JSON list of C-alpha atoms in Angstrom, two decimals:
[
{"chain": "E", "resi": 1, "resn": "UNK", "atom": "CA", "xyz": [-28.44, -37.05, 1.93]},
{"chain": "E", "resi": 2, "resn": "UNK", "atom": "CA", "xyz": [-29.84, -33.98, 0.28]},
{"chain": "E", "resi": 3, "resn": "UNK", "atom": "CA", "xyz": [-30.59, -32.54, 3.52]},
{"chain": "E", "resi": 4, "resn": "UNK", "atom": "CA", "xyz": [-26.66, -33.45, 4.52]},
{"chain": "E", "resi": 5, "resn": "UNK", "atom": "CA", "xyz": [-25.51, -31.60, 1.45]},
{"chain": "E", "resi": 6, "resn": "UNK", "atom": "CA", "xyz": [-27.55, -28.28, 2.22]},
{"chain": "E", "resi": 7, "resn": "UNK", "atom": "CA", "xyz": [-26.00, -28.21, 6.05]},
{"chain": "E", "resi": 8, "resn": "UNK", "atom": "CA", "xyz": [-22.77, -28.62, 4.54]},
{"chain": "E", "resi": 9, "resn": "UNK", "atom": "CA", "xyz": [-22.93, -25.89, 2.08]},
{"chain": "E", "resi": 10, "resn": "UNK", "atom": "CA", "xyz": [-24.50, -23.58, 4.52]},
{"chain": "E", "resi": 11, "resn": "UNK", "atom": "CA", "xyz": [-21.80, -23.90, 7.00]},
{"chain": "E", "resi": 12, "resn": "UNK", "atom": "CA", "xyz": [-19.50, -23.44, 4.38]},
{"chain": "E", "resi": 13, "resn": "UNK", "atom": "CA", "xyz": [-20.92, -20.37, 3.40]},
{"chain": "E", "resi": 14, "resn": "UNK", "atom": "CA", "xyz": [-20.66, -19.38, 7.01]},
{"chain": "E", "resi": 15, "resn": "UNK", "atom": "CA", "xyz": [-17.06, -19.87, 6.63]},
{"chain": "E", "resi": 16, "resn": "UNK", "atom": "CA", "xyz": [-16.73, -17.99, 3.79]},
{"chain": "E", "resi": 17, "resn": "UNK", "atom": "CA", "xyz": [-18.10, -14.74, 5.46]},
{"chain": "E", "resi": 18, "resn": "UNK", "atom": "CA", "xyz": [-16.00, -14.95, 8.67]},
{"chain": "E", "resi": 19, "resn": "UNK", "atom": "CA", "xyz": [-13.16, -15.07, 6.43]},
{"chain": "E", "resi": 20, "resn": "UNK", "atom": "CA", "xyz": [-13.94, -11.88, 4.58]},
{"chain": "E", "resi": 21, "resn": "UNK", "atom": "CA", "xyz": [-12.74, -8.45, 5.65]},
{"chain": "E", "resi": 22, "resn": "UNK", "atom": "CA", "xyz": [-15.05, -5.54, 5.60]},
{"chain": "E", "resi": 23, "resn": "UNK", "atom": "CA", "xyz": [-13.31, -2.59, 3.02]},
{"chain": "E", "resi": 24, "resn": "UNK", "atom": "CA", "xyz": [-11.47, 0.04, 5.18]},
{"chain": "E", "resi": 25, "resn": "UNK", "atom": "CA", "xyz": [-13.60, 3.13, 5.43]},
{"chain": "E", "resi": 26, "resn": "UNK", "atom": "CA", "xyz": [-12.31, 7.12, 4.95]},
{"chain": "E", "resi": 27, "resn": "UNK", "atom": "CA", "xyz": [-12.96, 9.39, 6.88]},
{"chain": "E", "resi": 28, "resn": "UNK", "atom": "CA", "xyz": [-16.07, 10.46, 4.81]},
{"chain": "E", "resi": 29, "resn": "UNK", "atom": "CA", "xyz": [-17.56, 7.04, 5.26]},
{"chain": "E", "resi": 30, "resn": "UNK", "atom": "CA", "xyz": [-16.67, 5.83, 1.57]},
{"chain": "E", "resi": 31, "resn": "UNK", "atom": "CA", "xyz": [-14.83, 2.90, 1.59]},
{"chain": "E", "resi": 32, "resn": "UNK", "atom": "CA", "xyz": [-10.82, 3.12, 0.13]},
{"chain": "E", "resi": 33, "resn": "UNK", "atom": "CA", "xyz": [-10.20, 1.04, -2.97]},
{"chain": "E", "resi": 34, "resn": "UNK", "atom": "CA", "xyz": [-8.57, -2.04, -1.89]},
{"chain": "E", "resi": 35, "resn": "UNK", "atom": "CA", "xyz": [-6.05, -2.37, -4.25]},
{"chain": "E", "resi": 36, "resn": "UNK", "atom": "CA", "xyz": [-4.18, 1.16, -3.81]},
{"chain": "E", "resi": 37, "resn": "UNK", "atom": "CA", "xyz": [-1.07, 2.04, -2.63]},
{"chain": "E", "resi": 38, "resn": "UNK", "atom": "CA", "xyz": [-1.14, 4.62, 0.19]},
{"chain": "E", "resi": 39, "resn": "UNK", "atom": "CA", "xyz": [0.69, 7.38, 1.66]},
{"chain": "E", "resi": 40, "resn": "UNK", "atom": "CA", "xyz": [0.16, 8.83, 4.87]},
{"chain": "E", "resi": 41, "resn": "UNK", "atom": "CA", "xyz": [1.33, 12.15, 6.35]},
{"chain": "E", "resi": 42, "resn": "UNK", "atom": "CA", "xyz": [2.08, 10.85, 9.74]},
{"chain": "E", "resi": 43, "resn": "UNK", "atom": "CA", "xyz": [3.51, 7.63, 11.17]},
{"chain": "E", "resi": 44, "resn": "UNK", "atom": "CA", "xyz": [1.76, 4.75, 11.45]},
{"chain": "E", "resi": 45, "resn": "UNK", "atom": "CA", "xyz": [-0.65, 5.54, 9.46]},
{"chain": "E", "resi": 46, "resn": "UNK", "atom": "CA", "xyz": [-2.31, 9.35, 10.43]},
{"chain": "E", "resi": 47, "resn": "UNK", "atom": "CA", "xyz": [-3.40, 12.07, 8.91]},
{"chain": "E", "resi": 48, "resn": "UNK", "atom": "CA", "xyz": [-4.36, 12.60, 4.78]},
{"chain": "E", "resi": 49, "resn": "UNK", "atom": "CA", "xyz": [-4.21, 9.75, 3.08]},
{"chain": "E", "resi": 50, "resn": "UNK", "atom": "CA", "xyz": [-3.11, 9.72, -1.13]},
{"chain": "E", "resi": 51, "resn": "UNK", "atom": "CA", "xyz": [-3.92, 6.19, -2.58]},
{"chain": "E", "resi": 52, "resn": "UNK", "atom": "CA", "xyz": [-2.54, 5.49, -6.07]},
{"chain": "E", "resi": 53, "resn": "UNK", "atom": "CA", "xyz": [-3.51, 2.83, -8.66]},
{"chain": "E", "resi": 54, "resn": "UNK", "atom": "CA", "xyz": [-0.74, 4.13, -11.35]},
{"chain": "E", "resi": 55, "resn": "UNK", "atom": "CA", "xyz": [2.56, 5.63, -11.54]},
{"chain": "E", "resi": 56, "resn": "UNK", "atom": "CA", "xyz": [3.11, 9.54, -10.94]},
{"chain": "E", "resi": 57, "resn": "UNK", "atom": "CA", "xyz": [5.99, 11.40, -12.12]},
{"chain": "E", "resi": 58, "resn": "UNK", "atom": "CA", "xyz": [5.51, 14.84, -10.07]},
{"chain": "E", "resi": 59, "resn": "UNK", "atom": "CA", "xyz": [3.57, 14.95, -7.09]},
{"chain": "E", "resi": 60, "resn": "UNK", "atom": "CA", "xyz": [1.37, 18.10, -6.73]},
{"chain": "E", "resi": 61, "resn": "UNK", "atom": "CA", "xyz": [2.93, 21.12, -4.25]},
{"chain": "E", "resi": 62, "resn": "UNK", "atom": "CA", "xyz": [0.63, 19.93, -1.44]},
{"chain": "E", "resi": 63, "resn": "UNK", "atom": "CA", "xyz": [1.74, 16.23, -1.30]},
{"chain": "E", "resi": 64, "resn": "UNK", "atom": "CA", "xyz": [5.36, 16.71, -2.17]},
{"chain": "E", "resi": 65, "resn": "UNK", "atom": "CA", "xyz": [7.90, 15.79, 0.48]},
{"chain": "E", "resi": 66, "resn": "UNK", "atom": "CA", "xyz": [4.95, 15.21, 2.71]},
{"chain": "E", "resi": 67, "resn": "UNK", "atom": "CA", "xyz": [4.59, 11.56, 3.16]},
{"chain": "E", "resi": 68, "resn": "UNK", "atom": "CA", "xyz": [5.75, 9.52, 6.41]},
{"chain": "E", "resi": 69, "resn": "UNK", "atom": "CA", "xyz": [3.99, 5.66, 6.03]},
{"chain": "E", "resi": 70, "resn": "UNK", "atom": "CA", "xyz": [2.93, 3.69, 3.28]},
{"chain": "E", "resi": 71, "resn": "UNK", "atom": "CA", "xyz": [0.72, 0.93, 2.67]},
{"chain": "E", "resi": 72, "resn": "UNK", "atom": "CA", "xyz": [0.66, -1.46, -0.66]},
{"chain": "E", "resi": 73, "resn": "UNK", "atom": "CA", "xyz": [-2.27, -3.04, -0.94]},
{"chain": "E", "resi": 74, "resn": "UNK", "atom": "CA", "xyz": [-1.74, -4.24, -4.44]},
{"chain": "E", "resi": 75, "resn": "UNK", "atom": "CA", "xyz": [-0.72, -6.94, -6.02]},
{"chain": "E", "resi": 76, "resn": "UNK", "atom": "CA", "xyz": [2.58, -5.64, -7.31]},
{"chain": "E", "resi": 77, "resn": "UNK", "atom": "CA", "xyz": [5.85, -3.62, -5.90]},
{"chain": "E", "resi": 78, "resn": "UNK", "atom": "CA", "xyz": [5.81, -0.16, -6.26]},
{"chain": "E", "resi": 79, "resn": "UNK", "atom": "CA", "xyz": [8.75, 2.23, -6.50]},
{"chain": "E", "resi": 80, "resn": "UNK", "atom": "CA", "xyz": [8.99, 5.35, -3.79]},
{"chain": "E", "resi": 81, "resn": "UNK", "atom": "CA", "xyz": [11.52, 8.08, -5.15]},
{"chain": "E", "resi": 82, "resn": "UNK", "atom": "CA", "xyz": [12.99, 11.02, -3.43]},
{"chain": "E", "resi": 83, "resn": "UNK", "atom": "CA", "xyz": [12.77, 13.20, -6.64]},
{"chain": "E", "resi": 84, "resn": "UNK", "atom": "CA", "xyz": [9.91, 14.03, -8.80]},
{"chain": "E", "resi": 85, "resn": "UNK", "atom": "CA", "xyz": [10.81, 12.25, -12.43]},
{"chain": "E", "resi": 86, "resn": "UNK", "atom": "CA", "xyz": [11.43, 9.00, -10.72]},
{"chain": "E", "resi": 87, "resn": "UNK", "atom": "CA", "xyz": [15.18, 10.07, -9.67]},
{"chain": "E", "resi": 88, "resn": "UNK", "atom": "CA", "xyz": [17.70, 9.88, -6.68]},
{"chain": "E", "resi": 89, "resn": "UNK", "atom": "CA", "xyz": [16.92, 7.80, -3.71]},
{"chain": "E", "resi": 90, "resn": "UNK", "atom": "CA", "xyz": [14.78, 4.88, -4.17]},
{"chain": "E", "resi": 91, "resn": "UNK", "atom": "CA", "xyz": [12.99, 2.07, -2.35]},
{"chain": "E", "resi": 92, "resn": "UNK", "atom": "CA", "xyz": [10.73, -0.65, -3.04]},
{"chain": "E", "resi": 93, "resn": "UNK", "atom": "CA", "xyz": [7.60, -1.83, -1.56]},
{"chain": "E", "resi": 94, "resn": "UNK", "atom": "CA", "xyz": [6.57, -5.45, -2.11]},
{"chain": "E", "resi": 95, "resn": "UNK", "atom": "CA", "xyz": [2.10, -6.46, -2.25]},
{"chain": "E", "resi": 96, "resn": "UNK", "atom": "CA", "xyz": [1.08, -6.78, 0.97]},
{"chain": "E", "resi": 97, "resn": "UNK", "atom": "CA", "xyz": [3.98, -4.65, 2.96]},
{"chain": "E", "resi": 98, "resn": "UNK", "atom": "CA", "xyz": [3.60, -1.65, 4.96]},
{"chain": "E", "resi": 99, "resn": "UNK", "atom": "CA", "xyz": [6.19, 1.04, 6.30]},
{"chain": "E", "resi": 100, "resn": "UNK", "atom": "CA", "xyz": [4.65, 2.31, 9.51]},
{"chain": "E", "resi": 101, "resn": "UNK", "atom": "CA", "xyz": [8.02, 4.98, 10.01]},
{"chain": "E", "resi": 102, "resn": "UNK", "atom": "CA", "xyz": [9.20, 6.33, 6.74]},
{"chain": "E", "resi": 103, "resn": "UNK", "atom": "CA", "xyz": [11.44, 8.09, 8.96]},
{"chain": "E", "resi": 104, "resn": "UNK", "atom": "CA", "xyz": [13.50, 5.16, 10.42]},
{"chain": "E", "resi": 105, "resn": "UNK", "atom": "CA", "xyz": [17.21, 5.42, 11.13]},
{"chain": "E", "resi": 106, "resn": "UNK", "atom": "CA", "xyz": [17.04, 2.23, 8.31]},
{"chain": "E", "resi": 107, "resn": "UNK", "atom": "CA", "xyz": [15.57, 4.68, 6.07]},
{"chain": "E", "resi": 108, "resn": "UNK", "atom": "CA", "xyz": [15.93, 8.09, 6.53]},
{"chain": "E", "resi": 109, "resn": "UNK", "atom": "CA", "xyz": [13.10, 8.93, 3.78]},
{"chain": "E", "resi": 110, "resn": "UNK", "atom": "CA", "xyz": [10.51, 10.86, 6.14]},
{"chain": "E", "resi": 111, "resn": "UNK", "atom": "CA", "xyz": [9.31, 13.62, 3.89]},
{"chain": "E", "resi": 112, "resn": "UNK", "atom": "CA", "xyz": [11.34, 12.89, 1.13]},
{"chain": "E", "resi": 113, "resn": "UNK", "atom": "CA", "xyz": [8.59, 10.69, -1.75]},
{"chain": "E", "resi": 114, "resn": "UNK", "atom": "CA", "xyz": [8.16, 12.98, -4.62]},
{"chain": "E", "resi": 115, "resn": "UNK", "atom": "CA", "xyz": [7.39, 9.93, -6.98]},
{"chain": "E", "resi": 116, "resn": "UNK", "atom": "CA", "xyz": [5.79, 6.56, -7.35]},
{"chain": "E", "resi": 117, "resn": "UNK", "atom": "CA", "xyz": [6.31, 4.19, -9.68]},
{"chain": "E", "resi": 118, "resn": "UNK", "atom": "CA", "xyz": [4.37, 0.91, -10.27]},
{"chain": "E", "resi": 119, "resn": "UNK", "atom": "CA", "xyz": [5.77, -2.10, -10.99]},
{"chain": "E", "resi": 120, "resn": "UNK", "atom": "CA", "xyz": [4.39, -5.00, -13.15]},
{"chain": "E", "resi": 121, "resn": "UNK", "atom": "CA", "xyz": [5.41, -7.69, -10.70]},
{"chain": "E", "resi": 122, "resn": "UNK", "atom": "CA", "xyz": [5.25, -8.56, -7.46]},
{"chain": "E", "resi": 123, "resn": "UNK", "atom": "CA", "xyz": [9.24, -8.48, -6.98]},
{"chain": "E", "resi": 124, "resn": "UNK", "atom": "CA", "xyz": [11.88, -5.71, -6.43]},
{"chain": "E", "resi": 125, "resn": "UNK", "atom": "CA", "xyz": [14.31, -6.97, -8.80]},
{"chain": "E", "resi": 126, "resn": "UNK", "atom": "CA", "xyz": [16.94, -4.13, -9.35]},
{"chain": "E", "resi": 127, "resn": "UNK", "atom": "CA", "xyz": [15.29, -2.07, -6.77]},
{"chain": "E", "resi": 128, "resn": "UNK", "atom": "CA", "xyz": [16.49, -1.79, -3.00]},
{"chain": "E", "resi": 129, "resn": "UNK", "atom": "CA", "xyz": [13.32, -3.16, -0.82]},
{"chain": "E", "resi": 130, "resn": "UNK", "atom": "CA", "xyz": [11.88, -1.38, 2.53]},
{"chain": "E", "resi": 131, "resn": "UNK", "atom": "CA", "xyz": [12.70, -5.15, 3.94]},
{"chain": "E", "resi": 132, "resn": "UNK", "atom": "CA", "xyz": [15.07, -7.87, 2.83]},
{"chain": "E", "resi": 133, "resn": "UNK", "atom": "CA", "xyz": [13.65, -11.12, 0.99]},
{"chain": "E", "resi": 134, "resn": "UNK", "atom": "CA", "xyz": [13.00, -12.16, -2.52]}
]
C-alpha cells in the first residue's frame, strides 16, 4: 500500500511539471514578469517590449504613440488610451487576451497608446473591449 501511495504521488508530480510553462525569456536572457501587461512596437508581437504592473498617465517621448500589439498577462483588464492623462479613444483588454494588430481596420489604434490604466477587475464594465464578451 505504502509503496502504491509513493507511485501515485510521483506520477502526480510528473503531471504537475508537464503542466507548467517555463517563464518567457527577454532578449537579455532574464525572464519577463509573468503578470505584466505588454506593449510591443511591431505586430504580433516584435520589436521593444514595455511591460507594466501599474497605471501610467504619460508615457515617456520614446514609447509614446509607438505601440502596435499588446499582451495582458494579468489577472485584471487594463485600459489602453489614445491620449496621455487617460483621455480620448479608449479600449479594454480583458486577463489573458492579446491584440496581435493594434492596427486593425476594427481598431484603427496602431501608434496611437499614450496611456494605460489598470483596472481592479477582471471585466470591462463601462469600457469598450478589444473583443466582445462579458
Amino acid at each position: 500500500m505504502r509503496s502504491t501511495k509513493a507511485l501515485l504521488c510521483v506520477a502526480l508530480a510528473g503531471l504537475v511539471g508537464l503542466g507548467s510553462a517555463a517563464p518567457v525569456q527577454a532578449d537579455d536572457g532574464e525572464p519577463y514578469p509573468s503578470v505584466a501587461l505588454r506593449l510591443y512596437d511591431d505586430a504580433w508581437y516584435e520589436g521593444w517590449t514595455r511591460l507594466f504592473s501599474k497605471s501610467d498617465y504619460d508615457f515617456d517621448y520614446s514609447d509614446n504613440d509607438e505601440a502596435s500589439s499588446v499582451e495582458n498577462f494579468t489577472v485584471v483588464a487594463w485600459v489602453l488610451f489614445d491620449d496621455a492623462d487617460l483621455r480620448d479613444r479608449r479600449y479594454c483588454i480583458r486577463p489573458g487576451e492579446v491584440v496581435p494588430d493594434l492596427g486593425a481596420p476594427q481598431y484603427k489604434f496602431n501608434d496611437k497608446v499614450s496611456s494605460v490604466l489598470k483596472l481592479s477587475r477582471a471585466t470591462c464594465d463601462e469600457y469598450p473591449p478589444f473583443y466582445p464578451g462579458p
